[in-house]
PDB file of C-alpha atoms in Angstrom:
ATOM      1  CA  MET A   1     105.615 103.902  53.644  1.00 44.00           C
ATOM      2  CA  THR A   2     105.035 100.968  55.132  1.00 44.00           C
ATOM      3  CA  GLN A   3     108.767  99.651  55.090  1.00 47.00           C
ATOM      4  CA  LYS A   4     109.453 102.846  57.242  1.00 44.00           C
ATOM      5  CA  TYR A   5     106.739 102.508  59.835  1.00 40.00           C
ATOM      6  CA  LEU A   6     107.679  98.921  59.345  1.00 40.00           C
ATOM      7  CA  GLY A   7     111.419  99.636  60.283  1.00 46.00           C
ATOM      8  CA  ALA A   8     110.317 101.820  63.111  1.00 41.00           C
ATOM      9  CA  ALA A   9     108.771  99.269  64.864  1.00 41.00           C
ATOM     10  CA  LEU A  10     111.576  96.726  64.527  1.00 38.00           C
ATOM     11  CA  THR A  11     114.153  99.553  66.148  1.00 42.00           C
ATOM     12  CA  ALA A  12     111.855  99.968  68.882  1.00 39.00           C
ATOM     13  CA  VAL A  13     111.101  96.162  69.377  1.00 36.00           C
ATOM     14  CA  ALA A  14     114.990  95.902  69.650  1.00 38.00           C
ATOM     15  CA  SER A  15     115.284  98.843  72.226  1.00 37.00           C
ATOM     16  CA  LEU A  16     113.085  97.235  73.995  1.00 34.00           C
ATOM     17  CA  ALA A  17     114.300  94.040  73.751  1.00 35.00           C
ATOM     18  CA  LEU A  18     117.954  95.385  74.774  1.00 36.00           C
ATOM     19  CA  ALA A  19     116.135  96.846  78.000  1.00 34.00           C
ATOM     20  CA  ALA A  20     114.360  94.052  79.263  1.00 35.00           C
ATOM     21  CA  PRO A  21     117.344  92.170  80.725  1.00 37.00           C
ATOM     22  CA  ALA A  22     118.212  95.863  83.484  1.00 38.00           C
ATOM     23  CA  TRP A  23     114.187  95.892  84.069  1.00 44.00           C
ATOM     24  CA  SER A  24     114.602  91.941  85.330  1.00 65.00           C
ATOM     25  CA  HIS A  25     118.165  92.731  88.152  1.00 84.00           C
ATOM     26  CA  ALA A  26     117.263  93.445  91.540  1.00 92.00           C
ATOM     27  CA  GLY A  27     116.926  96.687  92.564  1.00 92.00           C
ATOM     28  CA  LEU A  28     117.545  99.240  94.628  1.00 94.00           C
ATOM     29  CA  GLN A  29     115.869 102.867  95.524  1.00 92.00           C
ATOM     30  CA  PRO A  30     117.112 105.537  96.434  1.00 91.00           C
ATOM     31  CA  ALA A  31     120.170 105.467  93.461  1.00 91.00           C
ATOM     32  CA  GLU A  32     121.021 108.545  95.833  1.00 92.00           C
ATOM     33  CA  SER A  33     121.959 108.934  99.788  1.00 91.00           C
ATOM     34  CA  PRO A  34     124.227 111.804 101.920  1.00 92.00           C
ATOM     35  CA  ALA A  35     127.239 109.874 103.893  1.00 92.00           C
ATOM     36  CA  GLY A  36     126.143 110.595 107.337  1.00 90.00           C
ATOM     37  CA  LYS A  37     122.246 110.581 107.267  1.00 88.00           C
ATOM     38  CA  PRO A  38     119.624 107.462 107.747  1.00 90.00           C
ATOM     39  CA  TYR A  39     118.856 105.589 104.268  1.00 91.00           C
ATOM     40  CA  ARG A  40     115.559 103.656 104.271  1.00 91.00           C
ATOM     41  CA  ALA A  41     116.866 100.944 100.990  1.00 93.00           C
ATOM     42  CA  VAL A  42     113.924  99.459  99.142  1.00 92.00           C
ATOM     43  CA  ILE A  43     115.113  96.024  97.091  1.00 95.00           C
ATOM     44  CA  SER A  44     113.151  95.033  94.548  1.00 95.00           C
ATOM     45  CA  ILE A  45     112.674  91.725  93.053  1.00 95.00           C
ATOM     46  CA  GLY A  46     110.974  91.570  89.757  1.00 92.00           C
ATOM     47  CA  HIS A  47     111.054  87.454  89.376  1.00 93.00           C
ATOM     48  CA  GLY A  48     111.885  84.416  89.969  1.00 94.00           C
ATOM     49  CA  CYS A  49     114.582  81.612  89.713  1.00 94.00           C
ATOM     50  CA  ASP A  50     114.574  80.396  85.998  1.00 90.00           C
ATOM     51  CA  GLY A  51     110.614  80.706  86.195  1.00 93.00           C
ATOM     52  CA  ALA A  52     110.568  79.404  90.253  1.00 95.00           C
ATOM     53  CA  PRO A  53     109.018  81.162  93.064  1.00 97.00           C
ATOM     54  CA  THR A  54     110.761  83.102  95.125  1.00 97.00           C
ATOM     55  CA  GLN A  55     111.344  81.721  98.926  1.00 97.00           C
ATOM     56  CA  VAL A  56     114.036  83.652 100.387  1.00 97.00           C
ATOM     57  CA  VAL A  57     115.802  87.341  99.542  1.00 98.00           C
ATOM     58  CA  ARG A  58     119.216  87.130 101.382  1.00 98.00           C
ATOM     59  CA  VAL A  59     120.697  90.949 101.678  1.00 98.00           C
ATOM     60  CA  GLU A  60     124.370  91.453 102.959  1.00 98.00           C
ATOM     61  CA  LEU A  61     124.769  94.902 104.323  1.00 98.00           C
ATOM     62  CA  PRO A  62     128.254  96.611 102.957  1.00 97.00           C
ATOM     63  CA  ASP A  63     130.754  98.225 105.023  1.00 96.00           C
ATOM     64  CA  GLY A  64     129.904 101.743 106.218  1.00 96.00           C
ATOM     65  CA  PHE A  65     126.285 100.835 106.444  1.00 97.00           C
ATOM     66  CA  TYR A  66     125.167 100.420 109.981  1.00 96.00           C
ATOM     67  CA  ASN A  67     122.486 100.254 112.484  1.00 93.00           C
ATOM     68  CA  ALA A  68     119.798  98.517 109.868  1.00 94.00           C
ATOM     69  CA  LYS A  69     116.710  97.260 110.634  1.00 93.00           C
ATOM     70  CA  PRO A  70     114.595  95.781 108.504  1.00 93.00           C
ATOM     71  CA  MET A  71     110.678  95.715 108.218  1.00 92.00           C
ATOM     72  CA  PRO A  72     108.954  92.569 108.127  1.00 92.00           C
ATOM     73  CA  LYS A  73     106.898  91.712 105.661  1.00 92.00           C
ATOM     74  CA  PRO A  74     103.398  90.131 106.505  1.00 91.00           C
ATOM     75  CA  GLY A  75     103.943  85.856 105.610  1.00 94.00           C
ATOM     76  CA  TRP A  76     107.194  86.189 105.541  1.00 96.00           C
ATOM     77  CA  GLN A  77     109.822  85.006 108.774  1.00 96.00           C
ATOM     78  CA  LEU A  78     112.707  87.452 109.373  1.00 95.00           C
ATOM     79  CA  GLN A  79     116.167  87.116 110.355  1.00 96.00           C
ATOM     80  CA  VAL A  80     119.055  89.306 110.797  1.00 96.00           C
ATOM     81  CA  VAL A  81     122.825  87.690 111.099  1.00 97.00           C
ATOM     82  CA  THR A  82     125.132  90.035 113.372  1.00 96.00           C
ATOM     83  CA  GLY A  83     128.914  90.000 113.322  1.00 96.00           C
ATOM     84  CA  PRO A  84     131.722  92.562 113.466  1.00 96.00           C
ATOM     85  CA  TYR A  85     132.069  95.939 111.664  1.00 96.00           C
ATOM     86  CA  ALA A  86     135.005  96.669 109.759  1.00 93.00           C
ATOM     87  CA  ARG A  87     135.400 100.192 111.472  1.00 92.00           C
ATOM     88  CA  PRO A  88     133.560 101.411 115.001  1.00 91.00           C
ATOM     89  CA  PHE A  89     130.109 103.734 114.430  1.00 90.00           C
ATOM     90  CA  ASP A  90     130.065 106.042 116.410  1.00 87.00           C
ATOM     91  CA  ASN A  91     126.604 106.291 117.517  1.00 80.00           C
ATOM     92  CA  HIS A  92     125.569 109.293 119.679  1.00 75.00           C
ATOM     93  CA  GLY A  93     128.865 109.365 121.728  1.00 77.00           C
ATOM     94  CA  LYS A  94     128.524 104.858 121.760  1.00 84.00           C
ATOM     95  CA  GLN A  95     131.418 103.070 119.810  1.00 88.00           C
ATOM     96  CA  GLN A  96     129.180 100.055 118.297  1.00 90.00           C
ATOM     97  CA  VAL A  97     132.010  97.349 117.021  1.00 94.00           C
ATOM     98  CA  GLU A  98     129.372  95.381 115.741  1.00 95.00           C
ATOM     99  CA  GLY A  99     125.773  94.864 114.755  1.00 95.00           C
ATOM    100  CA  PRO A 100     123.298  93.702 111.421  1.00 96.00           C
ATOM    101  CA  ARG A 101     125.545  92.136 108.797  1.00 97.00           C
ATOM    102  CA  THR A 102     122.794  90.275 106.815  1.00 97.00           C
ATOM    103  CA  ILE A 103     118.989  90.627 106.844  1.00 97.00           C
ATOM    104  CA  ILE A 104     116.971  87.221 105.400  1.00 97.00           C
ATOM    105  CA  TRP A 105     113.321  86.920 104.620  1.00 97.00           C
ATOM    106  CA  SER A 106     112.565  83.422 104.195  1.00 97.00           C
ATOM    107  CA  GLY A 107     108.974  81.650 104.257  1.00 96.00           C
ATOM    108  CA  GLY A 108     106.934  83.407 101.832  1.00 96.00           C
ATOM    109  CA  THR A 109     106.149  82.636  97.664  1.00 96.00           C
ATOM    110  CA  LEU A 110     106.904  84.793  95.161  1.00 96.00           C
ATOM    111  CA  GLU A 111     105.643  83.489  92.139  1.00 96.00           C
ATOM    112  CA  ASP A 112     107.954  84.368  88.937  1.00 94.00           C
ATOM    113  CA  GLY A 113     105.424  86.622  87.901  1.00 93.00           C
ATOM    114  CA  TRP A 114     105.244  88.809  90.365  1.00 94.00           C
ATOM    115  CA  TYR A 115     107.498  91.710  92.261  1.00 93.00           C
ATOM    116  CA  ASP A 116     107.733  92.950  95.371  1.00 94.00           C
ATOM    117  CA  GLU A 117     110.094  95.532  97.328  1.00 94.00           C
ATOM    118  CA  PHE A 118     111.899  94.138 100.704  1.00 95.00           C
ATOM    119  CA  VAL A 119     112.138  97.404 102.925  1.00 93.00           C
ATOM    120  CA  LEU A 120     115.729  97.904 105.479  1.00 94.00           C
ATOM    121  CA  ARG A 121     116.727 101.246 106.824  1.00 92.00           C
ATOM    122  CA  GLY A 122     120.081 102.060 108.293  1.00 93.00           C
ATOM    123  CA  VAL A 123     123.199 105.243 108.403  1.00 93.00           C
ATOM    124  CA  ILE A 124     125.496 105.875 105.394  1.00 94.00           C
ATOM    125  CA  GLY A 125     129.063 106.328 107.611  1.00 93.00           C
ATOM    126  CA  PRO A 126     129.717 110.008 107.836  1.00 92.00           C
ATOM    127  CA  GLU A 127     133.643 108.126 106.733  1.00 93.00           C
ATOM    128  CA  VAL A 128     131.843 107.252 103.112  1.00 94.00           C
ATOM    129  CA  ALA A 129     133.326 109.081 100.503  1.00 93.00           C
ATOM    130  CA  ALA A 130     131.059 111.179  98.053  1.00 92.00           C
ATOM    131  CA  GLY A 131     131.237 108.772  94.827  1.00 93.00           C
ATOM    132  CA  GLU A 132     132.096 105.710  97.233  1.00 95.00           C
ATOM    133  CA  ARG A 133     129.357 103.236  95.837  1.00 96.00           C
ATOM    134  CA  LEU A 134     127.618 100.733  98.961  1.00 97.00           C
ATOM    135  CA  PHE A 135     126.379  97.592  97.546  1.00 97.00           C
ATOM    136  CA  PHE A 136     124.161  95.497  98.740  1.00 98.00           C
ATOM    137  CA  ARG A 137     124.645  92.117  97.544  1.00 97.00           C
ATOM    138  CA  THR A 138     121.251  90.278  97.305  1.00 98.00           C
ATOM    139  CA  VAL A 139     120.791  86.326  96.860  1.00 97.00           C
ATOM    140  CA  GLN A 140     117.101  85.031  95.650  1.00 97.00           C
ATOM    141  CA  GLU A 141     116.913  81.099  96.703  1.00 97.00           C
ATOM    142  CA  CYS A 142     113.967  79.420  94.939  1.00 96.00           C
ATOM    143  CA  GLY A 143     113.714  76.063  96.179  1.00 93.00           C
ATOM    144  CA  ASN A 144     116.489  74.269  94.460  1.00 93.00           C
ATOM    145  CA  ALA A 145     117.257  77.639  92.100  1.00 95.00           C
ATOM    146  CA  ARG A 146     119.114  80.293  92.868  1.00 95.00           C
ATOM    147  CA  ALA A 147     119.351  83.778  90.916  1.00 95.00           C
ATOM    148  CA  GLU A 148     122.581  85.846  92.996  1.00 96.00           C
ATOM    149  CA  TRP A 149     122.744  89.596  92.569  1.00 96.00           C
ATOM    150  CA  THR A 150     126.191  89.882  93.525  1.00 96.00           C
ATOM    151  CA  ASP A 151     128.492  90.964  91.290  1.00 96.00           C
ATOM    152  CA  THR A 152     130.216  94.062  93.031  1.00 96.00           C
ATOM    153  CA  SER A 153     132.607  95.930  89.568  1.00 93.00           C
ATOM    154  CA  GLY A 154     129.964  98.001  89.380  1.00 88.00           C
ATOM    155  CA  SER A 155     129.560  97.574  85.421  1.00 88.00           C
ATOM    156  CA  HIS A 156     125.794  97.415  84.033  1.00 82.00           C
ATOM    157  CA  ASP A 157     127.432  94.681  81.464  1.00 89.00           C
ATOM    158  CA  VAL A 158     127.402  91.604  83.633  1.00 93.00           C
ATOM    159  CA  PRO A 159     124.623  89.262  83.877  1.00 92.00           C
ATOM    160  CA  ASN A 160     124.298  89.174  88.130  1.00 94.00           C
ATOM    161  CA  PRO A 161     125.232  93.503  89.051  1.00 95.00           C
ATOM    162  CA  ALA A 162     124.948  93.839  92.644  1.00 96.00           C
ATOM    163  CA  PRO A 163     122.511  96.549  93.923  1.00 95.00           C
ATOM    164  CA  TYR A 164     123.908  99.553  95.239  1.00 96.00           C
ATOM    165  CA  VAL A 165     123.513 103.221  96.356  1.00 95.00           C
ATOM    166  CA  THR A 166     126.043 105.503  95.414  1.00 95.00           C
ATOM    167  CA  VAL A 167     127.241 108.164  98.459  1.00 94.00           C
ATOM    168  CA  THR A 168     126.910 111.973  97.982  1.00 93.00           C
ATOM    169  CA  ALA A 169     128.417 114.635 100.263  1.00 89.00           C
ATOM    170  CA  ALA A 170     127.173 115.270 103.415  1.00 79.00           C
ATOM    171  CA  PRO A 171     124.895 118.315 103.434  1.00 70.00           C
ATOM    172  CA  ALA A 172     127.109 121.423 104.609  1.00 61.00           C
ATOM    173  CA  LYS A 173     126.539 122.171 108.001  1.00 54.00           C
ATOM    174  CA  ALA A 174     124.621 125.998 108.529  1.00 44.00           C
ATOM    175  CA  ASP A 175     126.238 128.550 110.436  1.00 45.00           C
ATOM    176  CA  GLN A 176     125.164 127.849 114.153  1.00 42.00           C
ATOM    177  CA  THR A 177     123.628 131.235 115.049  1.00 42.00           C
ATOM    178  CA  HIS A 178     121.188 130.734 112.077  1.00 44.00           C
ATOM    179  CA  ALA A 179     120.772 126.531 112.852  1.00 44.00           C
ATOM    180  CA  ASP A 180     119.754 127.331 116.181  1.00 51.00           C
ATOM    181  CA  GLN A 181     116.619 129.141 114.933  1.00 59.00           C
ATOM    182  CA  PRO A 182     113.943 126.635 114.582  1.00 70.00           C
ATOM    183  CA  ALA A 183     111.747 127.170 111.425  1.00 80.00           C
ATOM    184  CA  SER A 184     108.603 129.747 111.446  1.00 89.00           C
ATOM    185  CA  HIS A 185     105.618 129.134 109.498  1.00 93.00           C
ATOM    186  CA  THR A 186     102.178 131.529 109.246  1.00 93.00           C
ATOM    187  CA  LEU A 187      98.715 130.735 108.768  1.00 93.00           C
ATOM    188  CA  GLY A 188      96.663 133.918 109.069  1.00 93.00           C
ATOM    189  CA  ASP A 189      97.367 135.658 112.423  1.00 94.00           C
ATOM    190  CA  LEU A 190      98.986 132.817 113.426  1.00 96.00           C
ATOM    191  CA  THR A 191     103.145 131.953 113.596  1.00 95.00           C
ATOM    192  CA  LEU A 192     104.192 128.312 113.957  1.00 96.00           C
ATOM    193  CA  THR A 193     107.453 127.840 115.632  1.00 94.00           C
ATOM    194  CA  GLY A 194     109.605 124.709 116.655  1.00 93.00           C
ATOM    195  CA  ALA A 195     107.804 122.209 115.409  1.00 94.00           C
ATOM    196  CA  PHE A 196     109.027 119.148 117.152  1.00 94.00           C
ATOM    197  CA  SER A 197     108.925 114.921 118.362  1.00 95.00           C
ATOM    198  CA  ARG A 198     110.928 112.953 119.368  1.00 93.00           C
ATOM    199  CA  ALA A 199     112.188 109.058 118.407  1.00 92.00           C
ATOM    200  CA  THR A 200     110.668 106.013 119.915  1.00 92.00           C
ATOM    201  CA  ALA A 201     111.401 102.498 120.486  1.00 89.00           C
ATOM    202  CA  PRO A 202     110.146 100.324 118.309  1.00 85.00           C
ATOM    203  CA  LYS A 203     107.738  98.637 119.641  1.00 87.00           C
ATOM    204  CA  ALA A 204     106.048 101.814 121.312  1.00 91.00           C
ATOM    205  CA  PRO A 205     102.532 102.582 120.283  1.00 94.00           C
ATOM    206  CA  VAL A 206     102.832 106.923 121.220  1.00 95.00           C
ATOM    207  CA  ALA A 207     104.971 109.654 120.630  1.00 95.00           C
ATOM    208  CA  GLY A 208     104.845 113.418 121.610  1.00 95.00           C
ATOM    209  CA  GLY A 209     104.523 116.496 119.457  1.00 95.00           C
ATOM    210  CA  PHE A 210     105.631 119.959 120.158  1.00 95.00           C
ATOM    211  CA  VAL A 211     105.250 123.272 118.529  1.00 96.00           C
ATOM    212  CA  SER A 212     104.893 127.010 119.651  1.00 96.00           C
ATOM    213  CA  ILE A 213     101.395 128.755 118.366  1.00 97.00           C
ATOM    214  CA  ALA A 214     101.995 132.131 118.674  1.00 96.00           C
ATOM    215  CA  ASN A 215      98.138 134.422 117.765  1.00 96.00           C
ATOM    216  CA  LYS A 216      99.266 138.097 116.330  1.00 95.00           C
ATOM    217  CA  GLY A 217      95.825 138.674 115.955  1.00 94.00           C
ATOM    218  CA  SER A 218      93.089 140.835 117.516  1.00 95.00           C
ATOM    219  CA  THR A 219      90.940 137.736 117.973  1.00 95.00           C
ATOM    220  CA  ASP A 220      91.284 134.507 119.743  1.00 96.00           C
ATOM    221  CA  ASP A 221      91.352 131.231 117.781  1.00 96.00           C
ATOM    222  CA  ARG A 222      91.752 127.578 118.802  1.00 96.00           C
ATOM    223  CA  LEU A 223      94.361 124.340 117.950  1.00 97.00           C
ATOM    224  CA  ILE A 224      90.539 122.108 117.516  1.00 96.00           C
ATOM    225  CA  ALA A 225      92.634 119.085 115.125  1.00 96.00           C
ATOM    226  CA  ALA A 226      95.691 117.284 113.868  1.00 96.00           C
ATOM    227  CA  GLN A 227      96.595 114.438 111.815  1.00 95.00           C
ATOM    228  CA  SER A 228      99.126 112.974 110.609  1.00 94.00           C
ATOM    229  CA  PRO A 229      99.805 109.495 108.111  1.00 93.00           C
ATOM    230  CA  ALA A 230     102.048 108.605 110.743  1.00 92.00           C
ATOM    231  CA  ALA A 231      99.280 107.527 113.611  1.00 94.00           C
ATOM    232  CA  ALA A 232      96.293 106.147 113.409  1.00 95.00           C
ATOM    233  CA  ARG A 233      95.290 109.359 115.051  1.00 96.00           C
ATOM    234  CA  VAL A 234      96.500 112.634 116.704  1.00 96.00           C
ATOM    235  CA  GLU A 235      94.957 114.119 119.627  1.00 97.00           C
ATOM    236  CA  ILE A 236      95.492 117.598 121.551  1.00 97.00           C
ATOM    237  CA  HIS A 237      96.375 116.563 125.171  1.00 95.00           C
ATOM    238  CA  GLU A 238      97.114 118.733 127.954  1.00 93.00           C
ATOM    239  CA  MET A 239      99.027 117.763 131.648  1.00 87.00           C
ATOM    240  CA  ARG A 240      99.073 119.676 134.622  1.00 81.00           C
ATOM    241  CA  MET A 241      99.319 118.866 138.546  1.00 74.00           C
ATOM    242  CA  ASP A 242      96.398 117.575 140.307  1.00 77.00           C
ATOM    243  CA  GLY A 243      97.516 117.873 143.681  1.00 77.00           C
ATOM    244  CA  ASP A 244     100.848 115.962 144.469  1.00 77.00           C
ATOM    245  CA  VAL A 245     100.217 114.397 140.717  1.00 80.00           C
ATOM    246  CA  MET A 246     100.782 115.149 137.432  1.00 78.00           C
ATOM    247  CA  THR A 247      97.894 113.704 135.386  1.00 86.00           C
ATOM    248  CA  MET A 248      97.514 113.717 131.422  1.00 89.00           C
ATOM    249  CA  ARG A 249      93.754 114.325 130.025  1.00 91.00           C
ATOM    250  CA  GLU A 250      92.739 114.859 126.231  1.00 94.00           C
ATOM    251  CA  LEU A 251      90.972 118.474 125.424  1.00 95.00           C
ATOM    252  CA  PRO A 252      88.248 117.438 123.286  1.00 93.00           C
ATOM    253  CA  GLU A 253      87.531 120.689 122.819  1.00 94.00           C
ATOM    254  CA  GLY A 254      91.320 122.075 120.749  1.00 95.00           C
ATOM    255  CA  LEU A 255      93.453 124.139 122.756  1.00 96.00           C
ATOM    256  CA  ILE A 256      92.767 128.165 123.214  1.00 96.00           C
ATOM    257  CA  LEU A 257      94.925 130.720 121.407  1.00 97.00           C
ATOM    258  CA  PRO A 258      94.128 133.788 122.923  1.00 96.00           C
ATOM    259  CA  ALA A 259      94.764 136.805 121.329  1.00 95.00           C
ATOM    260  CA  GLY A 260      98.056 138.641 121.417  1.00 95.00           C
ATOM    261  CA  GLU A 261      99.276 135.458 123.295  1.00 96.00           C
ATOM    262  CA  THR A 262     101.974 132.858 122.307  1.00 96.00           C
ATOM    263  CA  VAL A 263     100.746 129.230 123.421  1.00 96.00           C
ATOM    264  CA  GLU A 264     103.926 126.145 123.999  1.00 95.00           C
ATOM    265  CA  LEU A 265     103.305 122.860 123.127  1.00 95.00           C
ATOM    266  CA  LYS A 266     106.080 121.584 125.122  1.00 92.00           C
ATOM    267  CA  PRO A 267     107.122 118.522 127.072  1.00 90.00           C
ATOM    268  CA  GLY A 268     105.540 118.415 130.348  1.00 88.00           C
ATOM    269  CA  GLY A 269     102.212 120.689 129.248  1.00 91.00           C
ATOM    270  CA  TYR A 270     100.391 120.730 126.263  1.00 95.00           C
ATOM    271  CA  HIS A 271     101.454 118.935 123.686  1.00 96.00           C
ATOM    272  CA  LEU A 272     100.368 116.944 120.651  1.00 97.00           C
ATOM    273  CA  MET A 273     100.016 112.893 121.439  1.00 96.00           C
ATOM    274  CA  PHE A 274     100.510 110.541 118.446  1.00 96.00           C
ATOM    275  CA  MET A 275      98.345 107.353 119.041  1.00 96.00           C
ATOM    276  CA  GLU A 276      98.955 103.787 117.114  1.00 95.00           C
ATOM    277  CA  LEU A 277     101.837 105.206 115.603  1.00 94.00           C
ATOM    278  CA  LYS A 278     102.488 103.090 112.149  1.00 92.00           C
ATOM    279  CA  GLN A 279     106.170 102.914 112.452  1.00 91.00           C
ATOM    280  CA  PRO A 280     108.829 104.262 115.237  1.00 92.00           C
ATOM    281  CA  PHE A 281     109.968 107.403 114.980  1.00 93.00           C
ATOM    282  CA  VAL A 282     113.492 107.726 113.680  1.00 91.00           C
ATOM    283  CA  GLU A 283     115.982 110.286 114.640  1.00 88.00           C
ATOM    284  CA  GLY A 284     117.175 112.725 112.198  1.00 86.00           C
ATOM    285  CA  GLU A 285     113.795 112.376 109.656  1.00 89.00           C
ATOM    286  CA  THR A 286     110.672 114.577 110.121  1.00 90.00           C
ATOM    287  CA  VAL A 287     106.429 113.005 110.117  1.00 91.00           C
ATOM    288  CA  PRO A 288     104.232 115.854 107.924  1.00 93.00           C
ATOM    289  CA  VAL A 289     101.770 116.526 110.841  1.00 94.00           C
ATOM    290  CA  THR A 290      98.229 118.781 109.441  1.00 95.00           C
ATOM    291  CA  LEU A 291      96.990 121.354 112.020  1.00 96.00           C
ATOM    292  CA  THR A 292      93.463 122.745 111.751  1.00 96.00           C
ATOM    293  CA  PHE A 293      92.263 126.038 113.662  1.00 96.00           C
ATOM    294  CA  GLU A 294      88.591 127.102 113.889  1.00 95.00           C
ATOM    295  CA  ASN A 295      89.442 130.253 112.333  1.00 94.00           C
ATOM    296  CA  ALA A 296      92.896 130.165 110.345  1.00 94.00           C
ATOM    297  CA  GLY A 297      92.368 126.853 108.375  1.00 94.00           C
ATOM    298  CA  SER A 298      94.614 123.900 108.460  1.00 94.00           C
ATOM    299  CA  ILE A 299      98.612 123.871 107.855  1.00 93.00           C
ATOM    300  CA  GLU A 300     101.104 120.785 107.053  1.00 92.00           C
ATOM    301  CA  LEU A 301     104.010 121.403 109.282  1.00 91.00           C
ATOM    302  CA  PRO A 302     106.989 118.999 108.963  1.00 92.00           C
ATOM    303  CA  PHE A 303     107.509 117.622 112.577  1.00 93.00           C
ATOM    304  CA  ALA A 304     111.236 116.956 113.096  1.00 92.00           C
ATOM    305  CA  ILE A 305     112.502 114.001 114.831  1.00 91.00           C
ATOM    306  CA  GLY A 306     114.755 114.412 117.831  1.00 89.00           C
ATOM    307  CA  PRO A 307     116.113 111.762 120.070  1.00 90.00           C
ATOM    308  CA  VAL A 308     114.405 110.769 122.584  1.00 84.00           C
ATOM    309  CA  SER A 309     115.711 113.252 125.108  1.00 78.00           C
ATOM    310  CA  ALA A 310     115.001 116.973 122.962  1.00 76.00           C
ATOM    311  CA  ARG A 311     113.350 119.202 125.062  1.00 69.00           C
ATOM    312  CA  SER A 312     112.915 121.676 122.202  1.00 66.00           C
ATOM    313  CA  ALA A 313     113.733 122.210 118.220  1.00 64.00           C
ATOM    314  CA  GLY A 314     117.037 123.338 118.803  1.00 58.00           C
ATOM    315  CA  ALA A 315     117.630 119.761 120.867  1.00 51.00           C
ATOM    316  CA  ALA A 316     115.837 118.172 118.347  1.00 51.00           C
ATOM    317  CA  ALA A 317     118.156 119.906 115.067  1.00 49.00           C
ATOM    318  CA  HIS A 318     121.222 119.012 116.920  1.00 45.00           C
ATOM    319  CA  ASP A 319     121.304 117.066 120.374  1.00 41.00           C
ATOM    320  CA  GLY A 320     122.828 113.730 119.508  1.00 37.00           C
ATOM    321  CA  HIS A 321     122.704 111.885 123.124  1.00 35.00           C
ATOM    322  CA  ALA A 322     119.696 109.713 123.966  1.00 34.00           C
ATOM    323  CA  GLY A 323     117.621 110.163 127.086  1.00 34.00           C
ATOM    324  CA  HIS A 324     114.525 108.382 128.120  1.00 34.00           C
ATOM    325  CA  SER A 325     111.197 109.539 126.762  1.00 34.00           C
ATOM    326  CA  GLY A 326     108.166 111.613 128.488  1.00 38.00           C
ATOM    327  CA  HIS A 327     105.644 113.609 127.254  1.00 43.00           C
TER     328      HIS A 327
END
């Protein structure tokens, strides 16, 4: 009996020993992402260079990955090296022939026994074929030592595999008749339709939120609060003309939703205001927002992020042309 358990234990230890090298490689998540869509790359660093702490992380971006924007890290300096793309990228009707090609984080210290993540975001080109691998060649610099994760063979048997994402097929476009119909959500007597916001500049502190709310009941209700993890707080605002001047004010008592009527939160009128954004709003993504009503209760909605010129949920889904933002 003792030999049986000892044999099992040795087998388990051997399995862990074989698996351990895979844990030490530079990693990349998510492992899959569709062509033609934004991709948030999370590169994980799990050790230093032969025991020495990592002081520089250098990531070479693959062909087919465009408009890269790295996330700053406290205590690290950030450098973006630009260069020509292998092929022009159609960025909402504008042909881009160059952009970020290498991202460098430096000046920090990541001890050999520590773990950290380095994040950047971009777009996988629509021309990238399903099944193709995009390799993010990554180099750690640790003083006089280096760890180079640059092998792009795709083999798991090499000692220095480059992290990669496998591209999947672009989502099929829905029939235009249905695609133009904004998503609806029901909460009691309320029907909420077409929740959307707009893309923001990198350092913009605020953004607007818009949605149509139909009260199909026989009793008035009131939108009394909103919150989102994307902002420090979310306020309910109104824009209105005061003589010849357009003014905006917060509605601290909330927004009345009369029975049997539809209230539109839209640009130039009632709207939500995301205050102190945690990060920029990016076209094509969504932000979760929880709306609380006096009678109906609370509901969480995904607000689709459209271009800065979006005037409706349909534009948020389909309009690819940028303009100037307003509330």
